[in-house]
mmCIF file of C-alpha atoms and ligand atoms in Angstrom:
data_model
loop_
_atom_site.group_PDB
_atom_site.id
_atom_site.type_symbol
_atom_site.label_atom_id
_atom_site.label_comp_id
_atom_site.label_asym_id
_atom_site.label_seq_id
_atom_site.Cartn_x
_atom_site.Cartn_y
_atom_site.Cartn_z
ATOM 1 C CA MET S 1 30.848 -43.235 -22.271
ATOM 2 C CA PRO S 2 32.937 -42.224 -25.282
ATOM 3 C CA THR S 3 33.702 -45.517 -27.024
ATOM 4 C CA THR S 4 36.331 -43.707 -29.071
ATOM 5 C CA VAL S 5 38.611 -40.994 -27.826
ATOM 6 C CA PRO S 6 39.097 -38.094 -30.261
ATOM 7 C CA PRO S 7 42.553 -38.103 -31.857
ATOM 8 C CA ILE S 8 44.968 -36.247 -29.622
ATOM 9 C CA PRO S 9 48.337 -35.142 -31.029
ATOM 10 C CA GLN S 10 51.207 -37.134 -29.536
ATOM 11 C CA GLU S 11 52.833 -33.936 -28.188
ATOM 12 C CA ARG S 12 49.726 -33.220 -26.056
ATOM 13 C CA LEU S 13 49.683 -36.726 -24.561
ATOM 14 C CA PRO S 14 52.094 -36.128 -21.627
ATOM 15 C CA ALA S 15 50.007 -33.188 -20.347
ATOM 16 C CA LEU S 16 46.830 -35.259 -20.668
ATOM 17 C CA LEU S 17 48.370 -38.249 -18.853
ATOM 18 C CA ALA S 18 49.410 -35.963 -16.018
ATOM 19 C CA ALA S 19 46.113 -34.054 -15.759
ATOM 20 C CA MET S 20 43.570 -36.852 -16.233
ATOM 21 C CA PRO S 21 41.855 -37.994 -13.031
ATOM 22 C CA LYS S 22 42.889 -41.498 -12.020
ATOM 23 C CA ALA S 23 42.640 -44.070 -9.229
ATOM 24 C CA GLU S 24 45.653 -45.698 -7.625
ATOM 25 C CA LEU S 25 44.803 -49.269 -6.614
ATOM 26 C CA HIS S 26 48.273 -50.638 -5.805
ATOM 27 C CA ILE S 27 50.410 -48.604 -3.433
ATOM 28 C CA HIS S 28 52.121 -50.005 -0.330
ATOM 29 C CA ILE S 29 52.191 -47.096 2.062
ATOM 30 C CA GLU S 30 55.484 -48.331 3.576
ATOM 31 C CA GLY S 31 56.870 -48.163 0.027
ATOM 32 C CA SER S 32 56.138 -44.431 -0.102
ATOM 33 C CA LEU S 33 58.590 -43.752 2.733
ATOM 34 C CA GLU S 34 61.203 -41.486 1.152
ATOM 35 C CA PRO S 35 64.826 -41.658 2.432
ATOM 36 C CA GLU S 36 64.551 -38.101 3.817
ATOM 37 C CA LEU S 37 61.560 -39.112 5.969
ATOM 38 C CA ILE S 38 63.317 -42.346 7.027
ATOM 39 C CA PHE S 39 66.195 -40.259 8.389
ATOM 40 C CA GLN S 40 63.850 -37.726 10.010
ATOM 41 C CA LEU S 41 61.846 -40.450 11.771
ATOM 42 C CA ALA S 42 64.996 -42.367 12.763
ATOM 43 C CA GLN S 43 66.210 -39.232 14.524
ATOM 44 C CA ARG S 44 62.810 -38.419 16.066
ATOM 45 C CA ASN S 45 62.475 -41.970 17.456
ATOM 46 C CA GLY S 46 66.125 -42.714 18.277
ATOM 47 C CA VAL S 47 66.246 -45.661 15.871
ATOM 48 C CA ALA S 48 69.654 -46.618 14.425
ATOM 49 C CA ILE S 49 69.817 -47.247 10.681
ATOM 50 C CA PRO S 50 72.828 -48.816 8.963
ATOM 51 C CA TYR S 51 73.318 -45.955 6.454
ATOM 52 C CA ALA S 52 75.317 -42.763 7.014
ATOM 53 C CA SER S 53 73.258 -40.492 4.781
ATOM 54 C CA VAL S 54 70.203 -40.138 2.562
ATOM 55 C CA GLU S 55 72.501 -40.491 -0.462
ATOM 56 C CA GLU S 56 74.065 -43.699 0.848
ATOM 57 C CA LEU S 57 70.615 -45.172 1.489
ATOM 58 C CA ARG S 58 69.433 -44.202 -2.013
ATOM 59 C CA ARG S 59 72.527 -45.810 -3.503
ATOM 60 C CA ALA S 60 71.455 -49.107 -1.892
ATOM 61 C CA TYR S 61 68.277 -49.065 -4.028
ATOM 62 C CA ALA S 62 69.728 -51.284 -6.744
ATOM 63 C CA PHE S 63 67.571 -54.381 -6.819
ATOM 64 C CA THR S 64 67.963 -57.663 -8.670
ATOM 65 C CA ASN S 65 64.594 -59.231 -7.779
ATOM 66 C CA LEU S 66 61.649 -58.898 -5.381
ATOM 67 C CA GLN S 67 63.475 -60.330 -2.343
ATOM 68 C CA SER S 68 66.455 -57.984 -2.714
ATOM 69 C CA PHE S 69 63.965 -55.093 -2.501
ATOM 70 C CA LEU S 70 61.899 -56.516 0.366
ATOM 71 C CA ASP S 71 64.987 -56.820 2.602
ATOM 72 C CA ILE S 72 65.612 -53.057 2.355
ATOM 73 C CA TYR S 73 61.900 -52.157 2.426
ATOM 74 C CA TYR S 74 61.333 -53.942 5.760
ATOM 75 C CA ALA S 75 64.487 -52.324 7.204
ATOM 76 C CA GLY S 76 63.224 -48.872 6.150
ATOM 77 C CA ALA S 77 59.895 -49.434 7.911
ATOM 78 C CA SER S 78 61.684 -49.987 11.240
ATOM 79 C CA VAL S 79 61.687 -46.214 11.926
ATOM 80 C CA LEU S 80 57.868 -46.165 12.235
ATOM 81 C CA LEU S 81 56.834 -46.297 15.896
ATOM 82 C CA GLN S 82 54.168 -43.704 16.788
ATOM 83 C CA ALA S 83 50.749 -43.039 15.241
ATOM 84 C CA GLN S 84 52.098 -39.645 14.099
ATOM 85 C CA ASP S 85 54.864 -41.417 12.109
ATOM 86 C CA PHE S 86 52.250 -43.407 10.186
ATOM 87 C CA TYR S 87 50.239 -40.233 9.679
ATOM 88 C CA ASP S 88 53.247 -38.296 8.349
ATOM 89 C CA MET S 89 54.154 -41.091 5.919
ATOM 90 C CA ALA S 90 50.600 -41.390 4.581
ATOM 91 C CA TRP S 91 50.107 -37.632 4.407
ATOM 92 C CA ALA S 92 53.276 -37.218 2.329
ATOM 93 C CA TYR S 93 51.989 -39.863 -0.101
ATOM 94 C CA LEU S 94 48.510 -38.343 -0.284
ATOM 95 C CA GLN S 95 49.931 -34.914 -1.147
ATOM 96 C CA ARG S 96 51.941 -36.471 -3.979
ATOM 97 C CA ALA S 97 48.881 -38.412 -5.144
ATOM 98 C CA ALA S 98 46.766 -35.237 -5.219
ATOM 99 C CA ALA S 99 49.459 -33.486 -7.285
ATOM 100 C CA ASP S 100 49.240 -36.372 -9.799
ATOM 101 C CA HIS S 101 45.419 -36.006 -10.029
ATOM 102 C CA VAL S 102 44.767 -39.239 -8.157
ATOM 103 C CA VAL S 103 41.175 -38.782 -6.947
ATOM 104 C CA ARG S 104 40.829 -42.237 -5.407
ATOM 105 C CA ALA S 105 43.554 -44.203 -3.576
ATOM 106 C CA GLU S 106 43.197 -47.700 -2.144
ATOM 107 C CA ILE S 107 46.245 -48.000 0.074
ATOM 108 C CA PHE S 108 47.915 -51.233 1.216
ATOM 109 C CA PHE S 109 49.503 -51.467 4.639
ATOM 110 C CA ASP S 110 51.525 -54.322 6.172
ATOM 111 C CA PRO S 111 50.606 -54.469 9.897
ATOM 112 C CA GLN S 112 52.790 -57.518 10.586
ATOM 113 C CA THR S 113 55.898 -55.487 9.719
ATOM 114 C CA HIS S 114 55.026 -53.282 12.692
ATOM 115 C CA THR S 115 53.305 -55.575 15.199
ATOM 116 C CA ALA S 116 56.377 -57.874 15.026
ATOM 117 C CA ARG S 117 58.391 -54.903 16.420
ATOM 118 C CA GLY S 118 55.937 -54.307 19.268
ATOM 119 C CA VAL S 119 53.932 -51.519 17.592
ATOM 120 C CA ALA S 120 50.223 -51.960 18.341
ATOM 121 C CA MET S 121 47.730 -52.513 15.513
ATOM 122 C CA GLU S 122 45.781 -49.556 16.926
ATOM 123 C CA THR S 123 48.802 -47.254 16.509
ATOM 124 C CA VAL S 124 49.233 -48.228 12.848
ATOM 125 C CA VAL S 125 45.550 -47.982 11.960
ATOM 126 C CA GLU S 126 45.012 -44.770 13.915
ATOM 127 C CA GLY S 127 47.766 -42.845 12.099
ATOM 128 C CA LEU S 128 46.955 -44.148 8.639
ATOM 129 C CA SER S 129 43.191 -43.761 8.886
ATOM 130 C CA ARG S 130 43.477 -40.186 10.207
ATOM 131 C CA ALA S 131 45.582 -39.254 7.151
ATOM 132 C CA CYS S 132 43.013 -40.914 4.848
ATOM 133 C CA ARG S 133 40.221 -38.935 6.486
ATOM 134 C CA ASP S 134 42.160 -35.655 6.153
ATOM 135 C CA ALA S 135 42.866 -36.420 2.461
ATOM 136 C CA LYS S 136 39.304 -35.337 1.602
ATOM 137 C CA ALA S 137 40.655 -31.757 1.885
ATOM 138 C CA LEU S 138 43.173 -32.603 -0.874
ATOM 139 C CA GLY S 139 40.432 -33.969 -3.137
ATOM 140 C CA VAL S 140 41.516 -37.594 -2.642
ATOM 141 C CA ASP S 141 39.122 -40.337 -1.479
ATOM 142 C CA ALA S 142 41.484 -42.670 0.363
ATOM 143 C CA GLU S 143 40.762 -46.108 1.850
ATOM 144 C CA LEU S 144 42.944 -48.779 3.458
ATOM 145 C CA ILE S 145 43.531 -52.434 2.505
ATOM 146 C CA LEU S 146 45.285 -54.635 5.100
ATOM 147 C CA CYS S 147 47.860 -57.001 3.581
ATOM 148 C CA PHE S 148 48.989 -60.306 5.049
ATOM 149 C CA LEU S 149 52.676 -61.160 4.606
ATOM 150 C CA ARG S 150 52.711 -64.412 2.656
ATOM 151 C CA HIS S 151 56.190 -65.478 3.870
ATOM 152 C CA LEU S 152 54.672 -65.780 7.367
ATOM 153 C CA SER S 153 52.284 -68.533 8.487
ATOM 154 C CA GLU S 154 48.536 -68.956 8.163
ATOM 155 C CA GLU S 155 48.361 -68.870 11.973
ATOM 156 C CA GLU S 156 50.099 -65.477 12.066
ATOM 157 C CA ALA S 157 47.696 -64.159 9.412
ATOM 158 C CA PHE S 158 44.722 -65.285 11.559
ATOM 159 C CA GLU S 159 46.264 -63.544 14.609
ATOM 160 C CA THR S 160 46.647 -60.380 12.549
ATOM 161 C CA LEU S 161 43.017 -60.548 11.423
ATOM 162 C CA GLU S 162 41.915 -60.928 15.072
ATOM 163 C CA GLN S 163 43.984 -57.867 16.059
ATOM 164 C CA ALA S 164 42.489 -55.845 13.197
ATOM 165 C CA LEU S 165 38.805 -56.723 13.659
ATOM 166 C CA PRO S 166 38.213 -54.114 16.395
ATOM 167 C CA PHE S 167 39.086 -51.580 13.635
ATOM 168 C CA ARG S 168 36.966 -53.278 10.954
ATOM 169 C CA ASP S 169 35.395 -49.953 9.943
ATOM 170 C CA ARG S 170 38.815 -48.415 9.106
ATOM 171 C CA PHE S 171 39.758 -50.743 6.219
ATOM 172 C CA ILE S 172 37.775 -51.941 3.230
ATOM 173 C CA GLY S 173 39.617 -55.108 2.282
ATOM 174 C CA VAL S 174 42.562 -57.449 2.607
ATOM 175 C CA GLY S 175 45.433 -58.358 0.311
ATOM 176 C CA LEU S 176 48.409 -60.695 0.154
ATOM 177 C CA ASP S 177 51.958 -59.465 -0.428
ATOM 178 C CA SER S 178 55.691 -60.072 0.261
ATOM 179 C CA SER S 179 57.829 -62.939 -1.148
ATOM 180 C CA GLU S 180 55.717 -64.647 -3.795
ATOM 181 C CA VAL S 181 57.587 -67.710 -5.075
ATOM 182 C CA GLY S 182 57.172 -70.651 -2.682
ATOM 183 C CA HIS S 183 54.159 -69.048 -0.979
ATOM 184 C CA PRO S 184 51.157 -69.803 -3.219
ATOM 185 C CA PRO S 185 47.806 -68.137 -2.553
ATOM 186 C CA GLU S 186 46.192 -71.387 -1.358
ATOM 187 C CA LYS S 187 48.340 -71.187 1.802
ATOM 188 C CA PHE S 188 45.840 -68.500 2.916
ATOM 189 C CA ALA S 189 42.586 -70.094 1.695
ATOM 190 C CA ARG S 190 41.024 -70.292 5.168
ATOM 191 C CA VAL S 191 42.130 -66.766 6.145
ATOM 192 C CA PHE S 192 40.552 -65.313 3.011
ATOM 193 C CA ASP S 193 37.356 -67.342 3.642
ATOM 194 C CA ALA S 194 37.132 -65.721 7.067
ATOM 195 C CA CYS S 195 37.774 -62.258 5.595
ATOM 196 C CA ARG S 196 35.025 -62.798 3.011
ATOM 197 C CA ARG S 197 32.608 -63.664 5.831
ATOM 198 C CA HIS S 198 33.495 -60.305 7.414
ATOM 199 C CA GLY S 199 32.415 -58.570 4.220
ATOM 200 C CA LEU S 200 35.935 -57.450 3.280
ATOM 201 C CA HIS S 201 37.040 -56.917 -0.305
ATOM 202 C CA LEU S 202 39.714 -59.408 -1.404
ATOM 203 C CA VAL S 203 42.809 -58.844 -3.559
ATOM 204 C CA ALA S 204 46.170 -60.650 -3.842
ATOM 205 C CA HIS S 205 49.574 -60.209 -5.445
ATOM 206 C CA ALA S 206 49.957 -62.984 -8.022
ATOM 207 C CA GLY S 207 51.980 -63.419 -11.180
ATOM 208 C CA GLU S 208 54.537 -60.742 -10.290
ATOM 209 C CA GLU S 209 57.455 -63.212 -10.260
ATOM 210 C CA GLY S 210 55.317 -66.282 -9.593
ATOM 211 C CA PRO S 211 53.720 -68.513 -12.255
ATOM 212 C CA PRO S 212 50.253 -68.249 -13.865
ATOM 213 C CA ALA S 213 49.169 -71.083 -11.521
ATOM 214 C CA TYR S 214 49.293 -68.545 -8.654
ATOM 215 C CA VAL S 215 46.913 -66.235 -10.550
ATOM 216 C CA TRP S 216 44.521 -69.149 -11.071
ATOM 217 C CA SER S 217 44.550 -70.034 -7.369
ATOM 218 C CA ALA S 218 44.165 -66.385 -6.297
ATOM 219 C CA LEU S 219 41.005 -66.323 -8.453
ATOM 220 C CA ASP S 220 39.588 -69.778 -7.774
ATOM 221 C CA VAL S 221 40.766 -70.553 -4.228
ATOM 222 C CA LEU S 222 41.006 -67.109 -2.591
ATOM 223 C CA LYS S 223 38.218 -65.726 -4.827
ATOM 224 C CA VAL S 224 39.873 -62.330 -5.116
ATOM 225 C CA GLU S 225 38.236 -59.434 -6.971
ATOM 226 C CA ARG S 226 41.508 -58.040 -8.368
ATOM 227 C CA ILE S 227 44.961 -59.390 -9.163
ATOM 228 C CA ASP S 228 47.934 -57.260 -8.102
ATOM 229 C CA HIS S 229 50.555 -57.354 -10.890
ATOM 230 C CA GLY S 230 49.514 -60.443 -12.921
ATOM 231 C CA VAL S 231 52.102 -59.668 -15.602
ATOM 232 C CA GLN S 232 53.114 -63.343 -15.910
ATOM 233 C CA SER S 233 49.590 -64.147 -17.185
ATOM 234 C CA PRO S 234 50.410 -63.993 -20.936
ATOM 235 C CA LYS S 235 52.392 -67.240 -20.449
ATOM 236 C CA ASP S 236 48.996 -69.011 -20.139
ATOM 237 C CA PRO S 237 46.482 -68.338 -22.949
ATOM 238 C CA ALA S 238 43.619 -69.973 -21.015
ATOM 239 C CA LEU S 239 44.282 -67.643 -18.083
ATOM 240 C CA MET S 240 44.292 -64.611 -20.393
ATOM 241 C CA LYS S 241 40.885 -65.683 -21.686
ATOM 242 C CA ARG S 242 39.535 -66.022 -18.146
ATOM 243 C CA LEU S 243 40.896 -62.604 -17.054
ATOM 244 C CA ALA S 244 39.407 -60.938 -20.140
ATOM 245 C CA GLN S 245 36.021 -62.691 -19.911
ATOM 246 C CA ASP S 246 35.546 -61.860 -16.219
ATOM 247 C CA ARG S 247 37.039 -58.358 -16.582
ATOM 248 C CA ILE S 248 39.327 -59.031 -13.596
ATOM 249 C CA PRO S 249 41.279 -55.831 -12.871
ATOM 250 C CA LEU S 250 45.075 -56.216 -12.978
ATOM 251 C CA THR S 251 46.956 -53.587 -10.968
ATOM 252 C CA VAL S 252 50.106 -53.330 -13.066
ATOM 253 C CA CYS S 253 53.148 -51.419 -11.767
ATOM 254 C CA PRO S 254 55.550 -50.725 -14.663
ATOM 255 C CA LEU S 255 58.400 -48.949 -12.848
ATOM 256 C CA SER S 256 58.309 -51.581 -10.113
ATOM 257 C CA ASN S 257 58.564 -54.346 -12.735
ATOM 258 C CA LEU S 258 61.511 -52.525 -14.300
ATOM 259 C CA LYS S 259 63.383 -51.955 -11.001
ATOM 260 C CA LEU S 260 62.802 -55.542 -9.813
ATOM 261 C CA CYS S 261 64.019 -56.922 -13.170
ATOM 262 C CA VAL S 262 60.688 -58.548 -14.083
ATOM 263 C CA PHE S 263 61.257 -57.000 -17.542
ATOM 264 C CA PRO S 264 64.698 -56.074 -18.880
ATOM 265 C CA SER S 265 63.470 -52.660 -20.078
ATOM 266 C CA LEU S 266 60.289 -50.578 -20.063
ATOM 267 C CA GLU S 267 60.154 -50.935 -23.856
ATOM 268 C CA LEU S 268 59.670 -54.679 -23.327
ATOM 269 C CA HIS S 269 56.901 -54.312 -20.725
ATOM 270 C CA ASN S 270 53.731 -56.208 -21.676
ATOM 271 C CA LEU S 271 51.131 -53.577 -20.705
ATOM 272 C CA ARG S 272 50.080 -53.221 -24.359
ATOM 273 C CA VAL S 273 49.703 -57.010 -24.681
ATOM 274 C CA LEU S 274 47.403 -57.049 -21.650
ATOM 275 C CA LEU S 275 45.260 -54.166 -22.955
ATOM 276 C CA ASP S 276 45.092 -55.552 -26.492
ATOM 277 C CA ALA S 277 43.878 -58.896 -25.093
ATOM 278 C CA GLY S 278 40.949 -57.034 -23.486
ATOM 279 C CA LEU S 279 42.186 -57.253 -19.890
ATOM 280 C CA ALA S 280 41.184 -54.583 -17.366
ATOM 281 C CA ALA S 281 44.767 -53.459 -16.709
ATOM 282 C CA THR S 282 45.563 -50.361 -14.643
ATOM 283 C CA VAL S 283 48.777 -48.419 -13.941
ATOM 284 C CA ASN S 284 50.038 -48.022 -10.357
ATOM 285 C CA SER S 285 53.193 -47.099 -8.451
ATOM 286 C CA ASP S 286 53.615 -50.034 -5.962
ATOM 287 C CA ASP S 287 56.506 -48.620 -3.857
ATOM 288 C CA PRO S 288 57.202 -45.209 -5.397
ATOM 289 C CA ALA S 289 59.939 -44.110 -2.968
ATOM 290 C CA TYR S 290 61.999 -47.144 -4.000
ATOM 291 C CA PHE S 291 61.166 -47.461 -7.702
ATOM 292 C CA GLY S 292 61.721 -43.919 -8.928
ATOM 293 C CA GLY S 293 58.256 -42.588 -9.541
ATOM 294 C CA TYR S 294 54.740 -41.908 -8.352
ATOM 295 C CA MET S 295 51.644 -42.304 -10.547
ATOM 296 C CA ASN S 296 52.300 -39.751 -13.254
ATOM 297 C CA GLU S 297 55.908 -40.833 -13.626
ATOM 298 C CA ASN S 298 54.674 -44.397 -14.198
ATOM 299 C CA PHE S 299 52.260 -43.214 -16.892
ATOM 300 C CA LEU S 300 54.721 -40.840 -18.567
ATOM 301 C CA GLN S 301 57.707 -43.193 -18.691
ATOM 302 C CA THR S 302 55.637 -46.200 -19.777
ATOM 303 C CA PHE S 303 53.854 -44.327 -22.566
ATOM 304 C CA ALA S 304 57.137 -42.816 -23.793
ATOM 305 C CA ALA S 305 58.809 -46.233 -23.836
ATOM 306 C CA THR S 306 55.996 -48.291 -25.366
ATOM 307 C CA GLY S 307 54.231 -45.809 -27.665
ATOM 308 C CA LEU S 308 50.793 -46.253 -26.102
ATOM 309 C CA ASP S 309 48.296 -43.553 -27.194
ATOM 310 C CA ALA S 310 45.381 -41.485 -25.859
ATOM 311 C CA GLN S 311 42.938 -44.373 -26.365
ATOM 312 C CA HIS S 312 45.079 -46.504 -24.047
ATOM 313 C CA ALA S 313 45.310 -43.637 -21.537
ATOM 314 C CA TYR S 314 41.524 -43.351 -21.393
ATOM 315 C CA ARG S 315 41.158 -47.127 -21.062
ATOM 316 C CA LEU S 316 43.693 -47.330 -18.213
ATOM 317 C CA ALA S 317 42.130 -44.479 -16.225
ATOM 318 C CA ARG S 318 38.626 -45.821 -16.795
ATOM 319 C CA ASN S 319 39.725 -49.332 -15.755
ATOM 320 C CA SER S 320 41.140 -47.828 -12.546
ATOM 321 C CA PHE S 321 37.733 -46.377 -11.614
ATOM 322 C CA GLU S 322 35.731 -49.414 -12.716
ATOM 323 C CA GLY S 323 38.126 -51.700 -10.819
ATOM 324 C CA SER S 324 38.040 -49.594 -7.653
ATOM 325 C CA PHE S 325 35.958 -50.437 -4.587
ATOM 326 C CA ALA S 326 34.325 -46.981 -4.575
ATOM 327 C CA GLU S 327 30.532 -46.717 -4.333
ATOM 328 C CA PRO S 328 28.782 -46.796 -7.739
ATOM 329 C CA ALA S 329 27.776 -43.110 -7.492
ATOM 330 C CA ALA S 330 31.379 -42.063 -6.788
ATOM 331 C CA ARG S 331 32.639 -44.233 -9.650
ATOM 332 C CA ARG S 332 30.189 -42.564 -12.032
ATOM 333 C CA ARG S 333 31.367 -39.146 -10.824
ATOM 334 C CA TYR S 334 35.038 -40.043 -11.415
ATOM 335 C CA ILE S 335 34.247 -41.290 -14.932
ATOM 336 C CA GLU S 336 32.397 -38.056 -15.712
ATOM 337 C CA GLN S 337 35.505 -36.141 -14.592
ATOM 338 C CA LEU S 338 37.623 -38.365 -16.831
ATOM 339 C CA ASP S 339 35.338 -37.793 -19.821
ATOM 340 C CA ALA S 340 35.493 -34.024 -19.201
ATOM 341 C CA ALA S 341 39.322 -34.115 -19.128
ATOM 342 C CA PHE S 342 39.393 -35.914 -22.496
ATOM 343 C CA ALA S 343 36.694 -33.679 -24.014
ATOM 344 C CA SER S 344 38.761 -30.570 -23.264
ATOM 345 C CA ALA S 345 42.172 -32.058 -24.155
HETATM 346 N N1 LIG F 1 55.448 -55.447 -0.723
HETATM 347 C C1 LIG F 1 55.754 -54.221 -1.138
HETATM 348 N N2 LIG F 1 55.948 -54.203 -2.466
HETATM 349 C C2 LIG F 1 55.731 -55.465 -2.904
HETATM 350 C C3 LIG F 1 55.763 -56.076 -4.170
HETATM 351 N N3 LIG F 1 56.075 -55.416 -5.295
HETATM 352 N N4 LIG F 1 55.506 -57.403 -4.241
HETATM 353 C C4 LIG F 1 55.220 -58.101 -3.137
HETATM 354 N N5 LIG F 1 55.166 -57.554 -1.930
HETATM 355 C C5 LIG F 1 55.416 -56.246 -1.798
HETATM 356 ZN ZN1 LIG F 2 52.792 -54.547 -4.569
#
């Protein structure tokens, strides 16, 4: 492992950011549904949507907080009905990921958004997992993580787990997403206990809009292996110490934080604070169709705005592989590819 990255002129940094291999650990596949595909699927499935055109829909993407986004995001997902729809959505994302040199993608999906509309769990999982399998041909190792919607009940989460267990071999873990404030992680303590007993990896959104206390309970009650977002953590020095000491990966999503008004500007994003405190932060796209950028756009815009350098770039990409749920041999292979990209930069 190179402990220091050779100095790389600032003008060569954008090309390196784009070309370096990386893992995406925080992408909601329903958030990769571009307006063009929403319209195409609406027509294919005879679903009415309350927007006259792609442009009108895009104009509605002006968010003030997480909830204002989620309302539109769940409406957009209503066009997904058949396994082929889920395949087409995931395949479009995977092609974009491959173009951004994402070699490993751990993809969230929200089954309750679909089962509530009468779409079978099997339909969702079949389409998504087929796309993940086919992604090998693109050079992307893709796996699925099932997310529970935290604004719904514990009972509904247990029902969802029951529906998903026949497909246990098609997803590697579970997560927790949707409206954060008012729905603390501990609401799902028993669900996550059950998931752990099934050998699933555990992650949870915490500290996106919610307080540091939610990050603590995701760690200590749910016993998650990664925190999704976690950008509110610097408000609690003791939490920062814990995250650094245990090298807990934080899947940070800068353009998402900007579009959902978590930070007033990208210049004021705290990614550098997290890295400088020794946290295992990573860069991710969250819901790229809604937030204006896939992986490389997140790297490029954040580095341009905050003045991060090649050392940070290496650290972020390396954290993404070390924080991934890939097999150790695959992780070592990714890191060798990363080292080669920096050696030839
Ligand atoms: N679902 C999709 N994107 C999300 C986000 N940024 N936070 C919580 N839930 C989500
Ligand atoms: Zn998210």
